[in-house]
């Protein structure tokens, strides 16, 4: 069992994190109650459950791994926790820069301290992005749930664990198809799991130095992975805040609302508008995801 405790900034809110991990109400792999998250995941190939309890000024986390006791000499668990909570994101700098901006300032005022929830691993973020390509969130959650169940890694506490590359590589095309995946997505996920497992795509090794250009190049070489999937993965898997989410329908729709435009905003127009806010484009995208009409009027 591993434990960690981290201080939280005064403006920290766990709401976005709890909502992100609680988006599948079935509770198969994640369970949210009050101010606590329980999440099943694979830890060094073994079934594990991370529990994060939020307090007003700090968060306490526990990682229960089935089987033999685990060591963590490089503080991998603590670093994962900080990424998941968005504590590595320079939000204060962003808000100082744009608090007085006539448009972005309204987003900041509505949700000061907003941080982007990050998946425990880049592999989870990337496979979730592939799963959700060109379908509704509801449909994507159904596929995700069935994939997790098909992988069959269950923690002793009852939650089914999101599979790592090693576990996902045990599934065949027929398993994905039975779960409702298209043939294209099935083959993409199978190929990705193999390349991550072999080390050809070293997702975890990229966490600390984050070679964005190299990540783009390597992931674009995988059939079925395009620019939107990569930008989403950089955000949700690594916490990188400068990916342009102009390809996201919800971002464009809410940008239209924010700007008061009568016509739908195209991908090209959204891309140009977001470009002026580099290196914060993805964080602005996250604010747009969270935007409500009441924030504007």
Short mmCIF file of N, CA, C and O in Angstrom, two decimals, residues 1 34 36 52 68 79 92 101 108 115-116 120 125 140 158 199 203 205 211 221 236 250 254 260 285 296:
data_model
loop_
_atom_site.label_atom_id
_atom_site.label_comp_id
_atom_site.label_asym_id
_atom_site.label_seq_id
_atom_site.Cartn_x
_atom_site.Cartn_y
_atom_site.Cartn_z
N UNK A 1 0.84 -1.19 0.00
CA UNK A 1 0.00 0.00 0.00
C UNK A 1 0.88 1.25 0.00
O UNK A 1 1.86 1.33 0.77
N UNK A 34 -19.34 11.81 -2.17
CA UNK A 34 -19.00 13.04 -1.44
C UNK A 34 -17.76 13.66 -2.06
O UNK A 34 -17.75 13.99 -3.24
N UNK A 36 -14.71 12.17 -2.39
CA UNK A 36 -13.75 11.07 -2.48
C UNK A 36 -13.88 10.37 -3.82
O UNK A 36 -14.99 10.12 -4.30
N UNK A 52 -8.69 8.86 -3.43
CA UNK A 52 -8.27 10.24 -3.17
C UNK A 52 -9.37 10.93 -2.38
O UNK A 52 -10.51 11.03 -2.85
N UNK A 68 1.64 -8.94 -3.61
CA UNK A 68 2.78 -8.62 -2.76
C UNK A 68 2.90 -7.11 -2.52
O UNK A 68 2.45 -6.31 -3.34
N UNK A 79 3.92 11.62 -7.81
CA UNK A 79 3.96 12.42 -9.04
C UNK A 79 2.69 12.21 -9.88
O UNK A 79 2.18 13.14 -10.48
N UNK A 92 -1.86 29.82 -12.03
CA UNK A 92 -1.76 31.17 -11.49
C UNK A 92 -1.14 32.13 -12.51
O UNK A 92 -1.58 33.28 -12.64
N UNK A 101 -8.36 40.46 -19.43
CA UNK A 101 -8.73 40.34 -20.84
C UNK A 101 -10.25 40.42 -20.97
O UNK A 101 -10.98 39.79 -20.18
N UNK A 108 -12.21 33.26 -16.57
CA UNK A 108 -11.47 33.13 -15.32
C UNK A 108 -12.34 33.52 -14.13
O UNK A 108 -12.34 32.86 -13.09
N UNK A 115 -8.44 23.82 -13.12
CA UNK A 115 -7.34 22.95 -13.55
C UNK A 115 -7.92 21.81 -14.38
O UNK A 115 -9.05 21.41 -14.18
N UNK A 116 -7.11 21.31 -15.27
CA UNK A 116 -7.57 20.23 -16.15
C UNK A 116 -7.31 18.89 -15.47
O UNK A 116 -6.16 18.56 -15.17
N UNK A 120 -4.60 8.99 -14.88
CA UNK A 120 -3.43 8.47 -14.17
C UNK A 120 -2.24 8.18 -15.08
O UNK A 120 -1.09 8.35 -14.67
N UNK A 125 -5.35 7.99 -21.17
CA UNK A 125 -5.87 9.16 -21.89
C UNK A 125 -5.92 8.91 -23.39
O UNK A 125 -6.91 9.27 -24.06
N UNK A 140 -19.30 6.67 -26.14
CA UNK A 140 -17.90 6.39 -25.82
C UNK A 140 -17.77 5.77 -24.44
O UNK A 140 -16.97 4.84 -24.24
N UNK A 158 -13.40 -4.59 -5.58
CA UNK A 158 -14.60 -4.68 -6.41
C UNK A 158 -14.57 -3.87 -7.68
O UNK A 158 -15.33 -4.18 -8.62
N UNK A 199 7.80 -0.80 -26.14
CA UNK A 199 8.65 0.35 -25.89
C UNK A 199 8.87 1.23 -27.11
O UNK A 199 9.55 2.25 -27.02
N UNK A 203 5.29 6.01 -23.77
CA UNK A 203 4.44 7.04 -23.21
C UNK A 203 4.88 7.48 -21.82
O UNK A 203 4.98 8.68 -21.54
N UNK A 205 7.76 7.24 -20.37
CA UNK A 205 9.08 7.89 -20.38
C UNK A 205 8.99 9.33 -20.83
O UNK A 205 9.90 10.13 -20.56
N UNK A 211 8.58 15.66 -24.74
CA UNK A 211 9.03 16.10 -26.07
C UNK A 211 7.85 16.16 -27.03
O UNK A 211 7.58 15.21 -27.77
N UNK A 221 2.24 8.36 -36.59
CA UNK A 221 2.63 7.19 -37.37
C UNK A 221 1.72 6.00 -37.11
O UNK A 221 1.79 4.99 -37.83
N UNK A 236 -4.95 15.54 -21.51
CA UNK A 236 -5.48 14.64 -20.49
C UNK A 236 -4.46 13.60 -19.99
O UNK A 236 -4.62 13.04 -18.91
N UNK A 250 -17.78 20.68 -28.75
CA UNK A 250 -18.23 21.45 -27.59
C UNK A 250 -17.43 22.74 -27.43
O UNK A 250 -17.99 23.78 -27.05
N UNK A 254 -19.36 26.35 -27.58
CA UNK A 254 -19.32 27.28 -26.45
C UNK A 254 -18.54 28.54 -26.79
O UNK A 254 -18.80 29.61 -26.22
N UNK A 260 -20.76 35.48 -28.80
CA UNK A 260 -22.04 36.02 -29.26
C UNK A 260 -22.18 36.00 -30.77
O UNK A 260 -22.86 36.85 -31.35
N UNK A 285 -9.51 25.97 -23.79
CA UNK A 285 -10.45 24.95 -24.23
C UNK A 285 -11.17 24.31 -23.05
O UNK A 285 -12.39 24.06 -23.11
N UNK A 296 -22.08 34.04 -18.74
CA UNK A 296 -21.90 35.13 -19.70
C UNK A 296 -22.86 36.29 -19.45
O UNK A 296 -22.49 37.45 -19.55
#
